Amino acid sequence: MLSVMSAATHPPSRPSVLLDCDPGHDDAIAIVVAARNTDLVGITTVAGNAPLTSTTHNALVMRDLLGIDVEVHSGSSRPLVGKPKHAGHVHGESGLDGADLPEPTTPLNGTDAAQFIVDACHQHDKLWLVPVGPLTNIALAMQKDPAVAQRIAGISLMGGGSFGNRSAVGEFNIWADPEAAQIVFSSGAPIIMAGLDVTHQFQATPARIERLRAIGGTLAISLADLLVFFSMMYQRNHDEGHLQGGAMHDPLAVLALTHPALFERTNRHVVVETKGEYTRGMTVIDERRLIERKASNVAVLTYVDAEAAFDLVTAAVAHFTP
Ligand code: BDR
Ligand code: CA
């Protein structure tokens, strides 16, 4: 286990990152944090929180709001198996309900995310893939070119956990495309997993939202408005008092790379259940201490210093605020 103390000795790094997302309120924050703290080589979009047309539109809106010169490529409009599943009950119909957002002013750069991912893996050494939506695009890239898993530095993903949010054990990103997730988890690539156990520690409390709003400017105020909506939906969907705000899942997959000292992690063997009547979409985390267990394939994040992580969100937003 990498403790907070030992991790603290590692300075923040600035990795090359390709962000695969389905914006999505917390995806929008992940884009801001990645734009500030990584060498962002591209953004790819996937169907997830909303249909692909909406998640792609939302990624383009975020690119404009940040004023960054990063290519955006759309990808899969459906999972490898079955019909698309969306999360309007959390993100609203548009995927980014709650703020008065401008229309995109810059065009999409391409519509074959899987090929863009393959090419990026060959063009950039030590590239990190950071998927924060269903894993369809990443799995398709691995199917197109099996060398992807060996070429990359690793995958830092948001998904899974020891409990679910779309079923008792199914977290949305894994549950929405279990076959894709199974391909990724069994690929042999190093994986860091920001699952619900850690992301539920990172909530958009009213105080945090107001800190964001106080930065001022279109970006900060839009994000604050988005988080007000997101938190309202979370609180509506959970037992009263269970959460102080929406869980800001996706930026943690970025921060796990750029600021590892904020996290505790534990190495585990993880597989994805694709068949169970009640367990389809579950990440099965082997917690056994038996010597016979399989070698770990995933660094499972277990703790985040939420206050320090939110400081990095506000710093990133302030950076892009004129
Ligand atoms: C994940 O599902 C989506 O709703 C969020 O954007 C996040 O990636 C959390 O289960
Ligand atoms: Ca997401």
PDB file of C-alpha atoms in Angstrom, residues 81-221:
ATOM      1  CA  VAL A  81     -23.357  -5.140 -26.154  1.00  0.00           C
ATOM      2  CA  GLY A  82     -26.929  -3.959 -25.692  1.00  0.00           C
ATOM      3  CA  LYS A  83     -28.536  -0.569 -25.712  1.00  0.00           C
ATOM      4  CA  PRO A  84     -27.069   2.728 -24.469  1.00  0.00           C
ATOM      5  CA  LYS A  85     -27.829   3.607 -20.862  1.00  0.00           C
ATOM      6  CA  HIS A  86     -27.840   7.214 -19.728  1.00  0.00           C
ATOM      7  CA  ALA A  87     -27.939   9.094 -16.415  1.00  0.00           C
ATOM      8  CA  GLY A  88     -30.513  11.845 -16.817  1.00  0.00           C
ATOM      9  CA  HIS A  89     -31.535  11.268 -13.200  1.00  0.00           C
ATOM     10  CA  VAL A  90     -28.165  12.740 -12.170  1.00  0.00           C
ATOM     11  CA  HIS A  91     -27.021  15.001 -15.028  1.00  0.00           C
ATOM     12  CA  GLY A  92     -30.339  16.047 -16.582  1.00  0.00           C
ATOM     13  CA  GLU A  93     -31.429  15.550 -20.168  1.00  0.00           C
ATOM     14  CA  SER A  94     -28.517  17.485 -21.719  1.00  0.00           C
ATOM     15  CA  GLY A  95     -25.851  15.825 -19.573  1.00  0.00           C
ATOM     16  CA  LEU A  96     -24.961  19.293 -18.255  1.00  0.00           C
ATOM     17  CA  ASP A  97     -28.227  20.672 -16.916  1.00  0.00           C
ATOM     18  CA  GLY A  98     -28.201  23.554 -14.453  1.00  0.00           C
ATOM     19  CA  ALA A  99     -26.147  26.288 -16.133  1.00  0.00           C
ATOM     20  CA  ASP A 100     -26.716  28.723 -18.956  1.00  0.00           C
ATOM     21  CA  LEU A 101     -23.933  27.498 -21.237  1.00  0.00           C
ATOM     22  CA  PRO A 102     -22.890  29.005 -24.584  1.00  0.00           C
ATOM     23  CA  GLU A 103     -23.119  27.090 -27.848  1.00  0.00           C
ATOM     24  CA  PRO A 104     -19.790  25.653 -29.093  1.00  0.00           C
ATOM     25  CA  THR A 105     -17.928  27.915 -31.511  1.00  0.00           C
ATOM     26  CA  THR A 106     -15.281  25.443 -32.658  1.00  0.00           C
ATOM     27  CA  PRO A 107     -15.865  22.285 -34.700  1.00  0.00           C
ATOM     28  CA  LEU A 108     -15.350  18.679 -33.724  1.00  0.00           C
ATOM     29  CA  ASN A 109     -11.950  17.381 -34.942  1.00  0.00           C
ATOM     30  CA  GLY A 110     -13.012  13.841 -35.774  1.00  0.00           C
ATOM     31  CA  THR A 111     -15.548  11.083 -35.230  1.00  0.00           C
ATOM     32  CA  ASP A 112     -13.349   8.004 -34.758  1.00  0.00           C
ATOM     33  CA  ALA A 113     -12.206   8.212 -31.161  1.00  0.00           C
ATOM     34  CA  ALA A 114     -10.877   4.652 -31.119  1.00  0.00           C
ATOM     35  CA  GLN A 115      -8.507   5.371 -34.024  1.00  0.00           C
ATOM     36  CA  PHE A 116      -7.495   8.689 -32.442  1.00  0.00           C
ATOM     37  CA  ILE A 117      -6.642   6.810 -29.228  1.00  0.00           C
ATOM     38  CA  VAL A 118      -4.590   4.214 -31.130  1.00  0.00           C
ATOM     39  CA  ASP A 119      -2.693   6.941 -32.985  1.00  0.00           C
ATOM     40  CA  ALA A 120      -2.094   8.952 -29.808  1.00  0.00           C
ATOM     41  CA  CYS A 121      -0.688   5.872 -28.062  1.00  0.00           C
ATOM     42  CA  HIS A 122       1.868   5.507 -30.852  1.00  0.00           C
ATOM     43  CA  GLN A 123       2.669   9.216 -31.137  1.00  0.00           C
ATOM     44  CA  HIS A 124       3.249   9.849 -27.424  1.00  0.00           C
ATOM     45  CA  ASP A 125       5.557   7.935 -25.140  1.00  0.00           C
ATOM     46  CA  LYS A 126       4.306   7.200 -21.626  1.00  0.00           C
ATOM     47  CA  LEU A 127       0.779   8.320 -22.426  1.00  0.00           C
ATOM     48  CA  TRP A 128      -1.858   7.880 -19.718  1.00  0.00           C
ATOM     49  CA  LEU A 129      -5.410   7.096 -20.786  1.00  0.00           C
ATOM     50  CA  VAL A 130      -7.899   8.646 -18.380  1.00  0.00           C
ATOM     51  CA  PRO A 131     -11.389   7.257 -19.063  1.00  0.00           C
ATOM     52  CA  VAL A 132     -14.112   8.759 -16.891  1.00  0.00           C
ATOM     53  CA  GLY A 133     -17.135   7.356 -18.725  1.00  0.00           C
ATOM     54  CA  PRO A 134     -18.103   3.891 -19.986  1.00  0.00           C
ATOM     55  CA  LEU A 135     -14.993   2.151 -21.333  1.00  0.00           C
ATOM     56  CA  THR A 136     -16.310   1.531 -24.869  1.00  0.00           C
ATOM     57  CA  ASN A 137     -13.814   3.738 -26.747  1.00  0.00           C
ATOM     58  CA  ILE A 138     -10.835   2.352 -24.846  1.00  0.00           C
ATOM     59  CA  ALA A 139     -11.921  -1.247 -25.459  1.00  0.00           C
ATOM     60  CA  LEU A 140     -12.483  -0.534 -29.164  1.00  0.00           C
ATOM     61  CA  ALA A 141      -8.992   0.987 -29.391  1.00  0.00           C
ATOM     62  CA  MET A 142      -7.530  -2.129 -27.739  1.00  0.00           C
ATOM     63  CA  GLN A 143      -9.430  -4.358 -30.145  1.00  0.00           C
ATOM     64  CA  LYS A 144      -8.182  -2.335 -33.140  1.00  0.00           C
ATOM     65  CA  ASP A 145      -4.606  -2.497 -31.941  1.00  0.00           C
ATOM     66  CA  PRO A 146      -3.653  -4.914 -29.143  1.00  0.00           C
ATOM     67  CA  ALA A 147      -0.298  -3.087 -28.816  1.00  0.00           C
ATOM     68  CA  VAL A 148      -2.136  -0.185 -27.117  1.00  0.00           C
ATOM     69  CA  ALA A 149      -2.061  -1.896 -23.707  1.00  0.00           C
ATOM     70  CA  GLN A 150       1.717  -2.280 -23.878  1.00  0.00           C
ATOM     71  CA  ARG A 151       2.460   1.134 -25.409  1.00  0.00           C
ATOM     72  CA  ILE A 152       0.771   3.245 -22.732  1.00  0.00           C
ATOM     73  CA  ALA A 153       2.058   4.209 -19.305  1.00  0.00           C
ATOM     74  CA  GLY A 154      -1.263   3.121 -17.873  1.00  0.00           C
ATOM     75  CA  ILE A 155      -4.937   3.816 -17.381  1.00  0.00           C
ATOM     76  CA  SER A 156      -6.301   5.953 -14.563  1.00  0.00           C
ATOM     77  CA  LEU A 157     -10.042   5.447 -14.637  1.00  0.00           C
ATOM     78  CA  MET A 158     -13.153   6.428 -12.744  1.00  0.00           C
ATOM     79  CA  GLY A 159     -15.346   3.408 -12.279  1.00  0.00           C
ATOM     80  CA  GLY A 160     -16.341   0.521 -10.073  1.00  0.00           C
ATOM     81  CA  GLY A 161     -15.889   0.173  -6.339  1.00  0.00           C
ATOM     82  CA  SER A 162     -17.010  -2.126  -3.552  1.00  0.00           C
ATOM     83  CA  PHE A 163     -20.597  -0.894  -3.941  1.00  0.00           C
ATOM     84  CA  GLY A 164     -22.699   0.353  -6.821  1.00  0.00           C
ATOM     85  CA  ASN A 165     -24.885   3.266  -7.819  1.00  0.00           C
ATOM     86  CA  ARG A 166     -26.897   1.706 -10.682  1.00  0.00           C
ATOM     87  CA  SER A 167     -27.353  -1.615  -8.928  1.00  0.00           C
ATOM     88  CA  ALA A 168     -26.256  -2.897  -5.530  1.00  0.00           C
ATOM     89  CA  VAL A 169     -22.822  -3.615  -6.979  1.00  0.00           C
ATOM     90  CA  GLY A 170     -22.764  -1.892 -10.389  1.00  0.00           C
ATOM     91  CA  GLU A 171     -21.208   1.566 -10.720  1.00  0.00           C
ATOM     92  CA  PHE A 172     -22.505   3.491 -13.749  1.00  0.00           C
ATOM     93  CA  ASN A 173     -19.378   3.534 -15.959  1.00  0.00           C
ATOM     94  CA  ILE A 174     -18.784  -0.200 -15.585  1.00  0.00           C
ATOM     95  CA  TRP A 175     -22.481  -1.148 -15.537  1.00  0.00           C
ATOM     96  CA  ALA A 176     -23.140   0.806 -18.771  1.00  0.00           C
ATOM     97  CA  ASP A 177     -20.633  -1.323 -20.719  1.00  0.00           C
ATOM     98  CA  PRO A 178     -19.371  -4.331 -18.715  1.00  0.00           C
ATOM     99  CA  GLU A 179     -17.912  -6.087 -21.777  1.00  0.00           C
ATOM    100  CA  ALA A 180     -15.741  -3.062 -22.553  1.00  0.00           C
ATOM    101  CA  ALA A 181     -14.691  -2.793 -18.917  1.00  0.00           C
ATOM    102  CA  GLN A 182     -13.762  -6.479 -18.862  1.00  0.00           C
ATOM    103  CA  ILE A 183     -11.516  -5.980 -21.909  1.00  0.00           C
ATOM    104  CA  VAL A 184      -9.779  -3.030 -20.252  1.00  0.00           C
ATOM    105  CA  PHE A 185      -9.337  -4.631 -16.818  1.00  0.00           C
ATOM    106  CA  SER A 186      -7.874  -7.795 -18.360  1.00  0.00           C
ATOM    107  CA  SER A 187      -5.641  -5.940 -20.831  1.00  0.00           C
ATOM    108  CA  GLY A 188      -2.451  -6.129 -18.781  1.00  0.00           C
ATOM    109  CA  ALA A 189      -2.062  -2.342 -18.746  1.00  0.00           C
ATOM    110  CA  PRO A 190      -1.326  -0.791 -15.326  1.00  0.00           C
ATOM    111  CA  ILE A 191      -4.646   0.471 -13.944  1.00  0.00           C
ATOM    112  CA  ILE A 192      -5.473   2.996 -11.238  1.00  0.00           C
ATOM    113  CA  MET A 193      -9.120   2.793 -10.195  1.00  0.00           C
ATOM    114  CA  ALA A 194     -10.995   5.720  -8.679  1.00  0.00           C
ATOM    115  CA  GLY A 195     -14.129   3.852  -7.623  1.00  0.00           C
ATOM    116  CA  LEU A 196     -17.079   4.984  -5.562  1.00  0.00           C
ATOM    117  CA  ASP A 197     -15.268   4.180  -2.278  1.00  0.00           C
ATOM    118  CA  VAL A 198     -12.947   7.120  -2.884  1.00  0.00           C
ATOM    119  CA  THR A 199     -15.099   9.389  -5.065  1.00  0.00           C
ATOM    120  CA  HIS A 200     -17.902   9.555  -2.502  1.00  0.00           C
ATOM    121  CA  GLN A 201     -15.348  11.187  -0.191  1.00  0.00           C
ATOM    122  CA  PHE A 202     -15.141  14.137  -2.605  1.00  0.00           C
ATOM    123  CA  GLN A 203     -18.441  15.979  -2.358  1.00  0.00           C
ATOM    124  CA  ALA A 204     -19.552  19.320  -3.765  1.00  0.00           C
ATOM    125  CA  THR A 205     -20.605  20.757  -0.420  1.00  0.00           C
ATOM    126  CA  PRO A 206     -22.382  24.131  -0.379  1.00  0.00           C
ATOM    127  CA  ALA A 207     -19.233  25.754   1.070  1.00  0.00           C
ATOM    128  CA  ARG A 208     -17.084  24.375  -1.755  1.00  0.00           C
ATOM    129  CA  ILE A 209     -19.552  25.491  -4.407  1.00  0.00           C
ATOM    130  CA  GLU A 210     -19.512  29.006  -2.958  1.00  0.00           C
ATOM    131  CA  ARG A 211     -15.693  29.043  -2.976  1.00  0.00           C
ATOM    132  CA  LEU A 212     -15.852  28.242  -6.654  1.00  0.00           C
ATOM    133  CA  ARG A 213     -18.476  30.879  -7.367  1.00  0.00           C
ATOM    134  CA  ALA A 214     -16.407  33.501  -5.533  1.00  0.00           C
ATOM    135  CA  ILE A 215     -13.676  33.179  -8.184  1.00  0.00           C
ATOM    136  CA  GLY A 216     -16.061  34.959 -10.545  1.00  0.00           C
ATOM    137  CA  GLY A 217     -16.152  34.905 -14.347  1.00  0.00           C
ATOM    138  CA  THR A 218     -18.111  32.716 -16.745  1.00  0.00           C
ATOM    139  CA  LEU A 219     -16.211  29.487 -16.107  1.00  0.00           C
ATOM    140  CA  ALA A 220     -16.400  29.567 -12.301  1.00  0.00           C
ATOM    141  CA  ILE A 221     -20.004  30.718 -12.172  1.00  0.00           C
TER     142      ILE A 221
END
